[in-house]
Amino acid sequence: MENAFAWMAWTTPVTIFFSVIALTLIGMTIWEIRSPCVERKGFLPISTTRGDRLFIGLLTAAYINLAWAGLTEMHQAVGGAIGFVVLLIVMRWG
């Protein structure tokens, strides 16, 4: 059987990206098991749990990165850093 992931260009940045996402999900699962959260209302217009805020933050970071890649010529790491900061803001105060 051929490699099931041969279609994917597994470069170092891609591997790091997916590894960080997997570790984040594992960490959030352990955190939820050890300390169940309650919904709260931050600056987002809905009551959210930690998982909701993570999902919203990851989507927002992804859109920031796509916009950065499509609309600017600046280095992608800057867009990634901005997306990460927005993710942290959504997780903390969202």
JSON list of C-alpha atoms in Angstrom, two decimals:
[
{"chain": "A", "resi": 1, "resn": "MET", "atom": "CA", "xyz": [0.00, 0.00, 0.00]},
{"chain": "A", "resi": 2, "resn": "GLU", "atom": "CA", "xyz": [1.31, 3.42, -0.93]},
{"chain": "A", "resi": 3, "resn": "ASN", "atom": "CA", "xyz": [1.72, 6.18, 1.58]},
{"chain": "A", "resi": 4, "resn": "ALA", "atom": "CA", "xyz": [-1.77, 7.50, 2.39]},
{"chain": "A", "resi": 5, "resn": "PHE", "atom": "CA", "xyz": [-0.37, 11.00, 2.84]},
{"chain": "A", "resi": 6, "resn": "ALA", "atom": "CA", "xyz": [1.60, 11.17, -0.42]},
{"chain": "A", "resi": 7, "resn": "TRP", "atom": "CA", "xyz": [-0.82, 13.80, -1.80]},
{"chain": "A", "resi": 8, "resn": "MET", "atom": "CA", "xyz": [0.17, 16.24, 0.98]},
{"chain": "A", "resi": 9, "resn": "ALA", "atom": "CA", "xyz": [3.30, 18.36, 0.77]},
{"chain": "A", "resi": 10, "resn": "TRP", "atom": "CA", "xyz": [4.63, 17.63, 4.27]},
{"chain": "A", "resi": 11, "resn": "THR", "atom": "CA", "xyz": [7.09, 20.46, 4.60]},
{"chain": "A", "resi": 12, "resn": "THR", "atom": "CA", "xyz": [8.46, 21.42, 7.99]},
{"chain": "A", "resi": 13, "resn": "PRO", "atom": "CA", "xyz": [6.07, 24.41, 8.43]},
{"chain": "A", "resi": 14, "resn": "VAL", "atom": "CA", "xyz": [3.05, 22.26, 7.51]},
{"chain": "A", "resi": 15, "resn": "THR", "atom": "CA", "xyz": [4.11, 19.55, 9.95]},
{"chain": "A", "resi": 16, "resn": "ILE", "atom": "CA", "xyz": [4.64, 22.10, 12.72]},
{"chain": "A", "resi": 17, "resn": "PHE", "atom": "CA", "xyz": [1.27, 23.72, 12.03]},
{"chain": "A", "resi": 18, "resn": "PHE", "atom": "CA", "xyz": [-0.72, 20.49, 12.22]},
{"chain": "A", "resi": 19, "resn": "SER", "atom": "CA", "xyz": [1.28, 19.27, 15.21]},
{"chain": "A", "resi": 20, "resn": "VAL", "atom": "CA", "xyz": [0.52, 22.47, 17.12]},
{"chain": "A", "resi": 21, "resn": "ILE", "atom": "CA", "xyz": [-3.19, 22.19, 16.28]},
{"chain": "A", "resi": 22, "resn": "ALA", "atom": "CA", "xyz": [-3.23, 18.54, 17.46]},
{"chain": "A", "resi": 23, "resn": "LEU", "atom": "CA", "xyz": [-1.37, 19.40, 20.69]},
{"chain": "A", "resi": 24, "resn": "THR", "atom": "CA", "xyz": [-3.75, 22.31, 21.31]},
{"chain": "A", "resi": 25, "resn": "LEU", "atom": "CA", "xyz": [-6.78, 20.04, 20.96]},
{"chain": "A", "resi": 26, "resn": "ILE", "atom": "CA", "xyz": [-5.22, 17.44, 23.25]},
{"chain": "A", "resi": 27, "resn": "GLY", "atom": "CA", "xyz": [-4.37, 20.13, 25.81]},
{"chain": "A", "resi": 28, "resn": "MET", "atom": "CA", "xyz": [-7.87, 21.62, 25.66]},
{"chain": "A", "resi": 29, "resn": "THR", "atom": "CA", "xyz": [-9.40, 18.16, 26.14]},
{"chain": "A", "resi": 30, "resn": "ILE", "atom": "CA", "xyz": [-7.25, 17.47, 29.21]},
{"chain": "A", "resi": 31, "resn": "TRP", "atom": "CA", "xyz": [-8.02, 20.95, 30.59]},
{"chain": "A", "resi": 32, "resn": "GLU", "atom": "CA", "xyz": [-11.76, 20.38, 30.11]},
{"chain": "A", "resi": 33, "resn": "ILE", "atom": "CA", "xyz": [-11.62, 16.99, 31.84]},
{"chain": "A", "resi": 34, "resn": "ARG", "atom": "CA", "xyz": [-9.65, 18.34, 34.79]},
{"chain": "A", "resi": 35, "resn": "SER", "atom": "CA", "xyz": [-11.55, 21.63, 35.08]},
{"chain": "A", "resi": 36, "resn": "PRO", "atom": "CA", "xyz": [-14.95, 21.74, 33.34]},
{"chain": "A", "resi": 37, "resn": "CYS", "atom": "CA", "xyz": [-15.78, 25.23, 32.19]},
{"chain": "A", "resi": 38, "resn": "VAL", "atom": "CA", "xyz": [-18.99, 27.20, 32.30]},
{"chain": "A", "resi": 39, "resn": "GLU", "atom": "CA", "xyz": [-20.29, 29.44, 29.56]},
{"chain": "A", "resi": 40, "resn": "ARG", "atom": "CA", "xyz": [-19.42, 33.10, 29.93]},
{"chain": "A", "resi": 41, "resn": "LYS", "atom": "CA", "xyz": [-20.03, 36.28, 28.01]},
{"chain": "A", "resi": 42, "resn": "GLY", "atom": "CA", "xyz": [-17.08, 38.36, 26.85]},
{"chain": "A", "resi": 43, "resn": "PHE", "atom": "CA", "xyz": [-16.85, 40.78, 23.95]},
{"chain": "A", "resi": 44, "resn": "LEU", "atom": "CA", "xyz": [-18.26, 38.15, 21.58]},
{"chain": "A", "resi": 45, "resn": "PRO", "atom": "CA", "xyz": [-22.02, 38.58, 21.07]},
{"chain": "A", "resi": 46, "resn": "ILE", "atom": "CA", "xyz": [-22.77, 35.08, 22.41]},
{"chain": "A", "resi": 47, "resn": "SER", "atom": "CA", "xyz": [-22.07, 33.09, 25.55]},
{"chain": "A", "resi": 48, "resn": "THR", "atom": "CA", "xyz": [-19.14, 30.78, 24.87]},
{"chain": "A", "resi": 49, "resn": "THR", "atom": "CA", "xyz": [-17.13, 27.96, 26.42]},
{"chain": "A", "resi": 50, "resn": "ARG", "atom": "CA", "xyz": [-13.35, 27.54, 26.08]},
{"chain": "A", "resi": 51, "resn": "GLY", "atom": "CA", "xyz": [-13.88, 25.19, 23.13]},
{"chain": "A", "resi": 52, "resn": "ASP", "atom": "CA", "xyz": [-16.18, 27.69, 21.40]},
{"chain": "A", "resi": 53, "resn": "ARG", "atom": "CA", "xyz": [-13.60, 30.44, 21.83]},
{"chain": "A", "resi": 54, "resn": "LEU", "atom": "CA", "xyz": [-10.83, 28.16, 20.52]},
{"chain": "A", "resi": 55, "resn": "PHE", "atom": "CA", "xyz": [-12.87, 27.33, 17.43]},
{"chain": "A", "resi": 56, "resn": "ILE", "atom": "CA", "xyz": [-13.78, 30.98, 16.80]},
{"chain": "A", "resi": 57, "resn": "GLY", "atom": "CA", "xyz": [-10.19, 32.06, 17.41]},
{"chain": "A", "resi": 58, "resn": "LEU", "atom": "CA", "xyz": [-8.75, 29.44, 15.04]},
{"chain": "A", "resi": 59, "resn": "LEU", "atom": "CA", "xyz": [-11.21, 30.42, 12.31]},
{"chain": "A", "resi": 60, "resn": "THR", "atom": "CA", "xyz": [-10.38, 34.09, 12.79]},
{"chain": "A", "resi": 61, "resn": "ALA", "atom": "CA", "xyz": [-6.64, 33.38, 12.68]},
{"chain": "A", "resi": 62, "resn": "ALA", "atom": "CA", "xyz": [-7.11, 31.34, 9.50]},
{"chain": "A", "resi": 63, "resn": "TYR", "atom": "CA", "xyz": [-9.00, 34.18, 7.80]},
{"chain": "A", "resi": 64, "resn": "ILE", "atom": "CA", "xyz": [-6.35, 36.67, 8.88]},
{"chain": "A", "resi": 65, "resn": "ASN", "atom": "CA", "xyz": [-3.65, 34.44, 7.39]},
{"chain": "A", "resi": 66, "resn": "LEU", "atom": "CA", "xyz": [-5.57, 34.01, 4.14]},
{"chain": "A", "resi": 67, "resn": "ALA", "atom": "CA", "xyz": [-6.14, 37.75, 3.85]},
{"chain": "A", "resi": 68, "resn": "TRP", "atom": "CA", "xyz": [-2.49, 38.42, 4.67]},
{"chain": "A", "resi": 69, "resn": "ALA", "atom": "CA", "xyz": [-1.30, 35.96, 2.01]},
{"chain": "A", "resi": 70, "resn": "GLY", "atom": "CA", "xyz": [-3.70, 37.29, -0.61]},
{"chain": "A", "resi": 71, "resn": "LEU", "atom": "CA", "xyz": [-3.53, 41.02, 0.02]},
{"chain": "A", "resi": 72, "resn": "THR", "atom": "CA", "xyz": [0.05, 41.76, 1.08]},
{"chain": "A", "resi": 73, "resn": "GLU", "atom": "CA", "xyz": [3.57, 41.01, -0.09]},
{"chain": "A", "resi": 74, "resn": "MET", "atom": "CA", "xyz": [4.93, 41.02, 3.46]},
{"chain": "A", "resi": 75, "resn": "HIS", "atom": "CA", "xyz": [6.38, 37.90, 5.08]},
{"chain": "A", "resi": 76, "resn": "GLN", "atom": "CA", "xyz": [3.73, 35.35, 6.07]},
{"chain": "A", "resi": 77, "resn": "ALA", "atom": "CA", "xyz": [5.19, 35.01, 9.57]},
{"chain": "A", "resi": 78, "resn": "VAL", "atom": "CA", "xyz": [3.88, 38.51, 10.33]},
{"chain": "A", "resi": 79, "resn": "GLY", "atom": "CA", "xyz": [0.36, 37.44, 9.37]},
{"chain": "A", "resi": 80, "resn": "GLY", "atom": "CA", "xyz": [0.77, 34.31, 11.45]},
{"chain": "A", "resi": 81, "resn": "ALA", "atom": "CA", "xyz": [1.88, 36.34, 14.45]},
{"chain": "A", "resi": 82, "resn": "ILE", "atom": "CA", "xyz": [-1.10, 38.69, 14.10]},
{"chain": "A", "resi": 83, "resn": "GLY", "atom": "CA", "xyz": [-3.45, 35.69, 13.81]},
{"chain": "A", "resi": 84, "resn": "PHE", "atom": "CA", "xyz": [-1.90, 34.14, 16.95]},
{"chain": "A", "resi": 85, "resn": "VAL", "atom": "CA", "xyz": [-2.34, 37.36, 18.93]},
{"chain": "A", "resi": 86, "resn": "VAL", "atom": "CA", "xyz": [-5.99, 37.57, 17.81]},
{"chain": "A", "resi": 87, "resn": "LEU", "atom": "CA", "xyz": [-6.47, 33.93, 18.87]},
{"chain": "A", "resi": 88, "resn": "LEU", "atom": "CA", "xyz": [-5.07, 34.74, 22.31]},
{"chain": "A", "resi": 89, "resn": "ILE", "atom": "CA", "xyz": [-7.35, 37.78, 22.63]},
{"chain": "A", "resi": 90, "resn": "VAL", "atom": "CA", "xyz": [-10.43, 35.73, 21.69]},
{"chain": "A", "resi": 91, "resn": "MET", "atom": "CA", "xyz": [-9.45, 32.97, 24.13]},
{"chain": "A", "resi": 92, "resn": "ARG", "atom": "CA", "xyz": [-8.88, 35.39, 26.99]},
{"chain": "A", "resi": 93, "resn": "TRP", "atom": "CA", "xyz": [-11.56, 38.07, 26.58]},
{"chain": "A", "resi": 94, "resn": "GLY", "atom": "CA", "xyz": [-13.93, 36.64, 23.96]}
]
